[in-house]
Amino acid sequence: VSEGLVLKNGTRLQYPINGFHALVVSVGLLLLLLWLGVPLGSLFDLLLPLAVCTTGLSFLLSFYLYISSFWAPPHALAPGGNTGNPLYDFFIGRELNPRIGNFDLKYFCELRPGLIGWVVVNLGMLMKEVELRDEASLAMLLVNGFQLLYVADALWNEEAVLTTMDIVHDGFGFMLAFGDLAWVPFAYSLQASFLVVHPVELGGAAATAIVLLNGIGYYIFRKSNSQKNVFRRDPKHPSVSSLETIATATGKRLLVSGWWGLVRHPNYLGDLLMALAWSLPCGFSHLLPYFYVGYFTVLLVHREARDERQCRAKYGQAWDAYCQRVPYRIFPYLY
Ligand code: NDP
């Protein structure tokens, strides 16, 4: 059990950190189903009805969240989701941490159903390929393996979600409910479902290069995220104490060497390299598998701009000095 950041009324909420256990239990149950002969490949034929159902479920949940938020005390409301415009507030979310007893609805939806659902859909696509062609292709195995690693990593580091914008700042409304329950499992598994319909023969050299690209992306993503987490939790920790930093008026310091001296968002760079590695196994015959890289680039460029604005407002001149020392945002010498 871990505590979240301090809320407006000075209290902190408690959160169970057992997402990784949930993944292990889910994967164990899936393997049991496979052993019992359950045709997981049927998920391929059910993709559209399931996506429609989860979208319907997101609407139902959002209506519940919107209506129940009117019983929440004023200090429990999100700053951005209370404009008085019902459509906008329904979309962005009025209440910050809606709970039923101790069960935190936003925290639960944020990582578990979507990310674990994504792994389940991917495995279903792999089984469909086995049904159709008697074996799983190398391309399908790579896509499944890369994305399972990403999901396992997010759930292993579940505690880190407690300091993200989604948990700290945003209310729980349709945007997050739809994103978590419908968008992630069905849009992020596009490469695996594409490979069912468009088989790709991947050579050894191409596969090695793609594995290397995913490995480099993952290394940058994990190392940079961990370096900042360690630095924010304990700046005197031996792994970060020798890094160069600059002081800010808030008392917090900013890293200007190490990963955060390479570009101002090295974790986004790693994430994007991985996104490319997930699309490349699908070959170049179609644009569809590259949808994720394109969409994710737009999402992270926009997110970076939003974060940059918040940091400039928080740190003023110190942030400008950081930008002068580290001129590139995400891609060294490019952007
Ligand atoms: P970040 O982890 O990038 O955090 C940004 C914050 O880090 C800033 O607000 C600032 O906060 C601190 N910071 C910035 N620069 C420095 C510095 N030089 N030294 C020390 N602290 C600094 O935020 P995100 O939540 O956007 O990303 C987390 C991860 O999640 C990323 O790897 C991202 O790629 C991934 N992600 C994945 C998504 C997906 O759909 N797959 C969607 C969104 C994100 P402060 O100073 O207050 O500590």
Tab-separated table of C-alpha atoms and ligand atoms in Angstrom:
chain	number	residue	atom	x	y	z
A	1	VAL	CA	0.000	0.000	0.000
A	2	SER	CA	1.370	3.396	-0.987
A	3	GLU	CA	0.208	6.953	-0.263
A	4	GLY	CA	-0.701	9.449	-2.985
A	5	LEU	CA	0.351	13.122	-2.988
A	6	VAL	CA	-1.188	15.497	-0.433
A	7	LEU	CA	-4.744	16.544	-1.406
A	8	LYS	CA	-6.364	19.993	-1.094
A	9	ASN	CA	-7.754	19.141	2.357
A	10	GLY	CA	-4.284	18.063	3.594
A	11	THR	CA	-5.016	14.308	3.578
A	12	ARG	CA	-3.451	11.546	1.466
A	13	LEU	CA	-5.246	8.592	-0.098
A	14	GLN	CA	-3.922	5.046	0.131
A	15	TYR	CA	-3.498	2.867	-2.949
A	16	PRO	CA	-2.827	-0.892	-3.198
A	17	ILE	CA	0.267	-1.577	-5.327
A	18	ASN	CA	-0.587	-5.008	-6.733
A	19	GLY	CA	-1.055	-4.393	-10.473
A	20	PHE	CA	1.858	-6.674	-11.363
A	21	HIS	CA	0.273	-9.468	-9.312
A	22	ALA	CA	-2.968	-8.861	-11.239
A	23	LEU	CA	-1.037	-9.289	-14.508
A	24	VAL	CA	0.606	-12.522	-13.323
A	25	VAL	CA	-2.746	-13.961	-12.161
A	26	SER	CA	-4.407	-12.908	-15.450
A	27	VAL	CA	-1.655	-14.465	-17.591
A	28	GLY	CA	-1.821	-17.626	-15.438
A	29	LEU	CA	-5.591	-17.839	-15.991
A	30	LEU	CA	-5.149	-17.282	-19.740
A	31	LEU	CA	-2.629	-20.124	-19.944
A	32	LEU	CA	-5.083	-22.336	-18.026
A	33	LEU	CA	-7.837	-21.436	-20.517
A	34	LEU	CA	-5.511	-22.304	-23.408
A	35	TRP	CA	-4.656	-25.624	-21.755
A	36	LEU	CA	-8.385	-26.338	-21.382
A	37	GLY	CA	-8.748	-25.745	-25.114
A	38	VAL	CA	-10.721	-22.485	-24.991
A	39	PRO	CA	-10.475	-20.941	-28.501
A	40	LEU	CA	-8.812	-17.622	-27.604
A	41	GLY	CA	-8.397	-16.944	-31.338
A	42	SER	CA	-12.151	-16.157	-31.449
A	43	LEU	CA	-11.223	-12.809	-29.913
A	44	PHE	CA	-10.242	-11.761	-33.447
A	45	ASP	CA	-13.853	-12.159	-34.663
A	46	LEU	CA	-15.154	-10.425	-31.522
A	47	LEU	CA	-12.926	-7.328	-31.751
A	48	LEU	CA	-15.616	-4.997	-33.091
A	49	PRO	CA	-18.463	-6.109	-30.765
A	50	LEU	CA	-16.094	-5.987	-27.783
A	51	ALA	CA	-14.849	-2.515	-28.737
A	52	VAL	CA	-18.478	-1.339	-29.062
A	53	CYS	CA	-19.324	-2.871	-25.649
A	54	THR	CA	-16.361	-1.248	-23.874
A	55	THR	CA	-17.273	2.077	-25.473
A	56	GLY	CA	-20.843	1.629	-24.139
A	57	LEU	CA	-19.414	0.706	-20.734
A	58	SER	CA	-17.238	3.862	-20.790
A	59	PHE	CA	-20.381	5.952	-21.409
A	60	LEU	CA	-22.265	4.225	-18.554
A	61	LEU	CA	-19.333	4.678	-16.170
A	62	SER	CA	-18.952	8.341	-17.186
A	63	PHE	CA	-22.666	9.027	-16.551
A	64	TYR	CA	-22.322	7.442	-13.104
A	65	LEU	CA	-19.165	9.508	-12.422
A	66	TYR	CA	-20.766	12.740	-13.608
A	67	ILE	CA	-23.957	12.310	-11.571
A	68	SER	CA	-22.263	11.033	-8.391
A	69	SER	CA	-19.770	13.948	-8.492
A	70	PHE	CA	-22.602	16.302	-7.431
A	71	TRP	CA	-22.535	14.598	-3.998
A	72	ALA	CA	-18.744	15.075	-3.638
A	73	PRO	CA	-17.449	17.801	-1.262
A	74	PRO	CA	-15.951	20.892	-3.023
A	75	HIS	CA	-12.349	20.004	-2.050
A	76	ALA	CA	-12.713	16.642	-3.896
A	77	LEU	CA	-13.384	18.273	-7.297
A	78	ALA	CA	-10.785	18.543	-10.096
A	79	PRO	CA	-9.651	22.094	-10.967
A	80	GLY	CA	-10.192	21.675	-14.735
A	81	GLY	CA	-13.506	19.790	-14.831
A	82	ASN	CA	-15.876	22.234	-13.154
A	83	THR	CA	-16.597	24.903	-15.731
A	84	GLY	CA	-20.393	24.564	-15.422
A	85	ASN	CA	-20.630	23.451	-19.080
A	86	PRO	CA	-22.171	19.952	-18.648
A	87	LEU	CA	-20.711	18.521	-21.893
A	88	TYR	CA	-17.182	19.708	-21.153
A	89	ASP	CA	-17.316	18.633	-17.492
A	90	PHE	CA	-18.725	15.217	-18.479
A	91	PHE	CA	-15.805	14.803	-20.899
A	92	ILE	CA	-12.968	16.047	-18.643
A	93	GLY	CA	-14.379	14.734	-15.333
A	94	ARG	CA	-15.616	16.669	-12.288
A	95	GLU	CA	-14.364	14.559	-9.379
A	96	LEU	CA	-10.643	13.995	-8.826
A	97	ASN	CA	-10.601	10.658	-6.975
A	98	PRO	CA	-14.057	9.029	-7.111
A	99	ARG	CA	-14.205	5.988	-4.855
A	100	ILE	CA	-16.739	3.345	-3.830
A	101	GLY	CA	-15.638	2.637	-0.268
A	102	ASN	CA	-11.868	2.135	-0.557
A	103	PHE	CA	-12.079	1.151	-4.224
A	104	ASP	CA	-10.551	3.961	-6.301
A	105	LEU	CA	-12.268	3.913	-9.713
A	106	LYS	CA	-9.759	6.113	-11.598
A	107	TYR	CA	-6.674	4.377	-10.197
A	108	PHE	CA	-8.159	0.943	-10.998
A	109	CYS	CA	-9.065	1.873	-14.577
A	110	GLU	CA	-5.808	3.751	-15.261
A	111	LEU	CA	-3.543	0.701	-15.674
A	112	ARG	CA	-5.329	-2.594	-15.111
A	113	PRO	CA	-8.293	-3.316	-17.446
A	114	GLY	CA	-6.744	-1.437	-20.398
A	115	LEU	CA	-3.148	-2.640	-20.188
A	116	ILE	CA	-3.969	-6.226	-19.184
A	117	GLY	CA	-6.817	-6.227	-21.739
A	118	TRP	CA	-4.280	-5.190	-24.402
A	119	VAL	CA	-2.117	-8.231	-23.535
A	120	VAL	CA	-5.214	-10.502	-23.709
A	121	VAL	CA	-6.244	-9.136	-27.134
A	122	ASN	CA	-2.670	-9.543	-28.429
A	123	LEU	CA	-2.571	-13.162	-27.258
A	124	GLY	CA	-5.944	-13.763	-28.925
A	125	MET	CA	-4.483	-12.458	-32.220
A	126	LEU	CA	-1.488	-14.782	-31.830
A	127	MET	CA	-3.810	-17.758	-31.274
A	128	LYS	CA	-5.877	-16.763	-34.324
A	129	GLU	CA	-2.695	-16.830	-36.393
A	130	VAL	CA	-1.903	-20.308	-35.034
A	131	GLU	CA	-5.454	-21.436	-35.978
A	132	LEU	CA	-5.075	-20.059	-39.516
A	133	ARG	CA	-1.459	-20.943	-40.305
A	134	ASP	CA	-0.539	-23.609	-37.713
A	135	GLU	CA	2.183	-21.480	-36.136
A	136	ALA	CA	2.838	-18.023	-34.796
A	137	SER	CA	4.957	-15.849	-37.091
A	138	LEU	CA	8.155	-14.185	-35.915
A	139	ALA	CA	6.541	-10.787	-36.521
A	140	MET	CA	3.575	-11.689	-34.262
A	141	LEU	CA	5.889	-13.061	-31.561
A	142	LEU	CA	7.939	-9.839	-31.620
A	143	VAL	CA	4.856	-7.586	-31.371
A	144	ASN	CA	3.434	-9.687	-28.510
A	145	GLY	CA	6.791	-9.826	-26.700
A	146	PHE	CA	7.587	-6.092	-27.019
A	147	GLN	CA	4.135	-4.996	-25.844
A	148	LEU	CA	4.035	-7.521	-22.983
A	149	LEU	CA	7.379	-6.102	-21.793
A	150	TYR	CA	5.931	-2.564	-21.917
A	151	VAL	CA	2.795	-3.547	-19.954
A	152	ALA	CA	4.760	-5.584	-17.390
A	153	ASP	CA	7.136	-2.637	-16.918
A	154	ALA	CA	4.232	-0.191	-16.345
A	155	LEU	CA	2.626	-2.523	-13.786
A	156	TRP	CA	5.943	-3.355	-12.096
A	157	ASN	CA	6.469	0.406	-11.636
A	158	GLU	CA	2.796	1.008	-10.793
A	159	GLU	CA	3.620	3.329	-7.880
A	160	ALA	CA	4.977	5.893	-10.381
A	161	VAL	CA	1.419	6.477	-11.680
A	162	LEU	CA	0.548	8.183	-8.374
A	163	THR	CA	2.553	11.283	-9.383
A	164	THR	CA	1.298	11.535	-12.999
A	165	MET	CA	-0.962	14.319	-14.304
A	166	ASP	CA	-3.797	11.810	-14.770
A	167	ILE	CA	-3.947	10.948	-11.064
A	168	VAL	CA	-2.845	14.254	-9.508
A	169	HIS	CA	-4.511	16.805	-11.754
A	170	ASP	CA	-7.230	15.412	-14.074
A	171	GLY	CA	-10.763	14.522	-13.001
A	172	PHE	CA	-12.271	11.144	-13.919
A	173	GLY	CA	-14.638	11.639	-16.840
A	174	PHE	CA	-15.324	10.222	-20.302
A	175	MET	CA	-11.870	11.114	-21.681
A	176	LEU	CA	-9.979	8.891	-19.228
A	177	ALA	CA	-12.723	6.229	-18.938
A	178	PHE	CA	-12.864	5.760	-22.736
A	179	GLY	CA	-9.064	5.969	-23.070
A	180	ASP	CA	-8.449	3.398	-20.348
A	181	LEU	CA	-11.215	0.903	-21.132
A	182	ALA	CA	-11.719	1.075	-24.903
A	183	TRP	CA	-8.915	2.972	-26.657
A	184	VAL	CA	-5.847	1.299	-25.125
A	185	PRO	CA	-6.842	-2.390	-25.518
A	186	PHE	CA	-8.350	-2.036	-29.000
A	187	ALA	CA	-6.279	0.706	-30.685
A	188	TYR	CA	-2.910	-0.318	-29.212
A	189	SER	CA	-3.381	-3.933	-30.386
A	190	LEU	CA	-3.761	-2.815	-34.006
A	191	GLN	CA	-0.377	-4.252	-35.077
A	192	ALA	CA	-1.259	-7.747	-33.796
A	193	SER	CA	-4.693	-7.751	-35.480
A	194	PHE	CA	-3.120	-6.388	-38.692
A	195	LEU	CA	-0.698	-9.336	-38.761
A	196	VAL	CA	-3.609	-11.825	-38.630
A	197	VAL	CA	-4.922	-10.491	-41.952
A	198	HIS	CA	-1.594	-9.476	-43.525
A	199	PRO	CA	1.074	-12.089	-42.720
A	200	VAL	CA	4.658	-10.812	-42.879
A	201	GLU	CA	7.776	-12.943	-43.441
A	202	LEU	CA	10.459	-11.363	-41.314
A	203	GLY	CA	14.112	-12.258	-42.020
A	204	GLY	CA	16.665	-12.861	-39.262
A	205	ALA	CA	18.624	-9.639	-39.946
A	206	ALA	CA	15.494	-7.452	-39.944
A	207	ALA	CA	14.223	-9.111	-36.739
A	208	THR	CA	17.598	-8.565	-35.027
A	209	ALA	CA	17.621	-4.889	-36.019
A	210	ILE	CA	14.048	-4.438	-34.713
A	211	VAL	CA	14.857	-6.203	-31.404
A	212	LEU	CA	17.891	-3.926	-31.068
A	213	LEU	CA	15.778	-0.814	-31.719
A	214	ASN	CA	13.201	-1.888	-29.115
A	215	GLY	CA	16.022	-2.667	-26.661
A	216	ILE	CA	17.622	0.769	-27.148
A	217	GLY	CA	14.216	2.478	-26.784
A	218	TYR	CA	13.376	0.511	-23.651
A	219	TYR	CA	16.825	1.204	-22.149
A	220	ILE	CA	16.488	4.985	-22.680
A	221	PHE	CA	12.845	4.965	-21.449
A	222	ARG	CA	13.526	2.949	-18.269
A	223	LYS	CA	16.897	4.520	-17.352
A	224	SER	CA	15.690	8.116	-17.797
A	225	ASN	CA	12.398	7.558	-15.926
A	226	SER	CA	14.229	5.790	-13.080
A	227	GLN	CA	16.945	8.459	-12.915
A	228	LYS	CA	14.357	11.219	-12.415
A	229	ASN	CA	12.293	9.150	-9.944
A	230	VAL	CA	15.378	8.413	-7.811
A	231	PHE	CA	16.486	12.056	-8.005
A	232	ARG	CA	13.055	13.360	-6.961
A	233	ARG	CA	12.765	10.859	-4.079
A	234	ASP	CA	16.381	11.138	-2.810
A	235	PRO	CA	18.744	13.632	-4.537
A	236	LYS	CA	21.659	12.308	-2.428
A	237	HIS	CA	21.274	8.739	-3.739
A	238	PRO	CA	24.726	7.501	-4.967
A	239	SER	CA	23.385	6.864	-8.505
A	240	VAL	CA	22.430	10.543	-8.995
A	241	SER	CA	24.501	12.506	-6.448
A	242	SER	CA	27.349	13.157	-8.923
A	243	LEU	CA	25.042	14.567	-11.657
A	244	GLU	CA	25.123	18.272	-12.437
A	245	THR	CA	22.006	20.210	-11.368
A	246	ILE	CA	20.699	23.785	-11.240
A	247	ALA	CA	18.813	25.322	-8.322
A	248	THR	CA	15.274	26.729	-8.679
A	249	ALA	CA	13.411	29.234	-6.494
A	250	THR	CA	11.075	26.461	-5.278
A	251	GLY	CA	13.945	24.647	-3.514
A	252	LYS	CA	13.757	21.724	-5.983
A	253	ARG	CA	16.725	21.253	-8.358
A	254	LEU	CA	16.724	20.340	-12.060
A	255	LEU	CA	19.044	17.729	-13.576
A	256	VAL	CA	21.187	19.155	-16.397
A	257	SER	CA	23.468	16.174	-17.007
A	258	GLY	CA	22.840	12.449	-17.363
A	259	TRP	CA	19.749	11.476	-19.378
A	260	TRP	CA	18.005	14.805	-18.649
A	261	GLY	CA	21.027	16.628	-20.090
A	262	LEU	CA	20.662	14.844	-23.446
A	263	VAL	CA	17.184	16.226	-24.265
A	264	ARG	CA	14.455	17.691	-22.044
A	265	HIS	CA	12.254	14.592	-22.376
A	266	PRO	CA	14.523	11.554	-22.860
A	267	ASN	CA	11.724	9.250	-21.608
A	268	TYR	CA	9.516	10.321	-24.569
A	269	LEU	CA	12.405	9.624	-26.967
A	270	GLY	CA	12.696	6.043	-25.642
A	271	ASP	CA	8.926	5.562	-25.792
A	272	LEU	CA	8.825	6.689	-29.451
A	273	LEU	CA	11.714	4.416	-30.489
A	274	MET	CA	9.780	1.502	-28.974
A	275	ALA	CA	6.594	2.585	-30.787
A	276	LEU	CA	8.496	2.438	-34.094
A	277	ALA	CA	9.892	-1.006	-33.229
A	278	TRP	CA	6.320	-2.282	-32.668
A	279	SER	CA	5.238	-1.179	-36.156
A	280	LEU	CA	8.261	-2.304	-38.192
A	281	PRO	CA	7.500	-6.076	-37.886
A	282	CYS	CA	4.337	-5.345	-39.939
A	283	GLY	CA	6.435	-4.387	-42.989
A	284	PHE	CA	5.783	-1.473	-45.332
A	285	SER	CA	2.790	-2.668	-47.359
A	286	HIS	CA	0.272	-0.656	-45.369
A	287	LEU	CA	0.084	2.561	-43.348
A	288	LEU	CA	-2.292	1.174	-40.694
A	289	PRO	CA	0.307	-0.425	-38.359
A	290	TYR	CA	2.116	2.929	-38.286
A	291	PHE	CA	-0.979	4.653	-36.915
A	292	TYR	CA	0.306	4.140	-33.346
A	293	VAL	CA	3.695	5.855	-33.989
A	294	GLY	CA	1.956	8.816	-35.653
A	295	TYR	CA	-0.731	9.165	-33.003
A	296	PHE	CA	1.794	8.720	-30.177
A	297	THR	CA	4.177	11.318	-31.660
A	298	VAL	CA	1.326	13.868	-31.721
A	299	LEU	CA	0.299	12.888	-28.152
A	300	LEU	CA	3.840	13.205	-26.754
A	301	VAL	CA	4.687	16.443	-28.623
A	302	HIS	CA	1.473	17.959	-27.211
A	303	ARG	CA	2.162	16.502	-23.729
A	304	GLU	CA	5.717	17.876	-23.829
A	305	ALA	CA	4.416	21.360	-24.672
A	306	ARG	CA	1.902	21.152	-21.796
A	307	ASP	CA	4.594	20.014	-19.346
A	308	GLU	CA	6.998	22.701	-20.594
A	309	ARG	CA	4.365	25.414	-19.906
A	310	GLN	CA	3.795	24.082	-16.376
A	311	CYS	CA	7.547	23.881	-15.678
A	312	ARG	CA	8.163	27.424	-16.964
A	313	ALA	CA	5.366	28.703	-14.687
A	314	LYS	CA	6.829	26.695	-11.736
A	315	TYR	CA	10.553	27.354	-12.188
A	316	GLY	CA	10.734	30.671	-14.177
A	317	GLN	CA	14.346	31.728	-14.925
A	318	ALA	CA	15.785	28.392	-13.783
A	319	TRP	CA	13.704	26.660	-16.479
A	320	ASP	CA	14.989	29.116	-19.122
A	321	ALA	CA	18.563	28.391	-18.000
A	322	TYR	CA	17.824	24.640	-18.337
A	323	CYS	CA	16.441	25.182	-21.857
A	324	GLN	CA	19.612	27.068	-22.813
A	325	ARG	CA	21.816	24.264	-21.495
A	326	VAL	CA	19.633	21.531	-23.057
A	327	PRO	CA	18.152	23.066	-26.230
A	328	TYR	CA	16.406	19.983	-27.691
A	329	ARG	CA	13.019	18.789	-26.407
A	330	ILE	CA	12.723	15.146	-27.518
A	331	PHE	CA	15.024	14.302	-30.474
A	332	PRO	CA	18.717	15.339	-30.179
A	333	TYR	CA	19.644	17.875	-32.923
A	334	LEU	CA	16.134	17.608	-34.469
A	335	TYR	CA	13.405	18.799	-32.108
B	1	NDP	P1	7.483	12.945	-17.031
B	1	NDP	O1	7.889	11.690	-16.337
B	1	NDP	O2	8.227	13.316	-18.262
B	1	NDP	O3	7.613	14.113	-15.979
B	1	NDP	C1	7.701	15.495	-16.275
B	1	NDP	C2	8.104	16.173	-14.986
B	1	NDP	O4	9.454	15.834	-14.653
B	1	NDP	C3	8.118	17.692	-15.025
B	1	NDP	O5	6.821	18.227	-14.820
B	1	NDP	C4	9.025	18.015	-13.849
B	1	NDP	O6	8.257	17.844	-12.651
B	1	NDP	C5	10.070	16.897	-13.918
B	1	NDP	N1	11.267	17.304	-14.653
B	1	NDP	C6	11.338	17.792	-15.923
B	1	NDP	N2	12.617	18.050	-16.264
B	1	NDP	C7	13.372	17.715	-15.192
B	1	NDP	C8	14.779	17.768	-14.930
B	1	NDP	N3	15.659	18.213	-15.830
B	1	NDP	N4	15.217	17.355	-13.715
B	1	NDP	C9	14.336	16.907	-12.790
B	1	NDP	N5	12.999	16.855	-12.969
B	1	NDP	C10	12.532	17.249	-14.173
B	1	NDP	O7	5.909	12.926	-17.262
B	1	NDP	P2	4.848	12.027	-18.010
B	1	NDP	O8	3.822	11.649	-16.995
B	1	NDP	O9	4.391	12.808	-19.210
B	1	NDP	O10	5.599	10.703	-18.560
B	1	NDP	C11	5.889	9.545	-17.786
B	1	NDP	C12	6.131	8.366	-18.721
B	1	NDP	O11	4.900	7.857	-19.228
B	1	NDP	C13	6.978	8.719	-19.948
B	1	NDP	O12	7.952	7.736	-20.162
B	1	NDP	C14	5.977	8.738	-21.093
B	1	NDP	O13	6.627	8.384	-22.301
B	1	NDP	C15	4.954	7.710	-20.623
B	1	NDP	N6	3.608	7.933	-21.198
B	1	NDP	C16	3.036	6.908	-21.930
B	1	NDP	C17	1.763	7.044	-22.483
B	1	NDP	C18	1.156	5.923	-23.302
B	1	NDP	O14	-0.007	6.047	-23.731
B	1	NDP	N7	1.882	4.852	-23.566
B	1	NDP	C19	0.974	8.287	-22.284
B	1	NDP	C20	1.673	9.291	-21.513
B	1	NDP	C21	2.930	9.110	-20.987
B	1	NDP	P3	8.783	18.265	-11.166
B	1	NDP	O15	9.930	19.210	-11.355
B	1	NDP	O16	7.604	18.876	-10.510
B	1	NDP	O17	9.217	16.988	-10.514
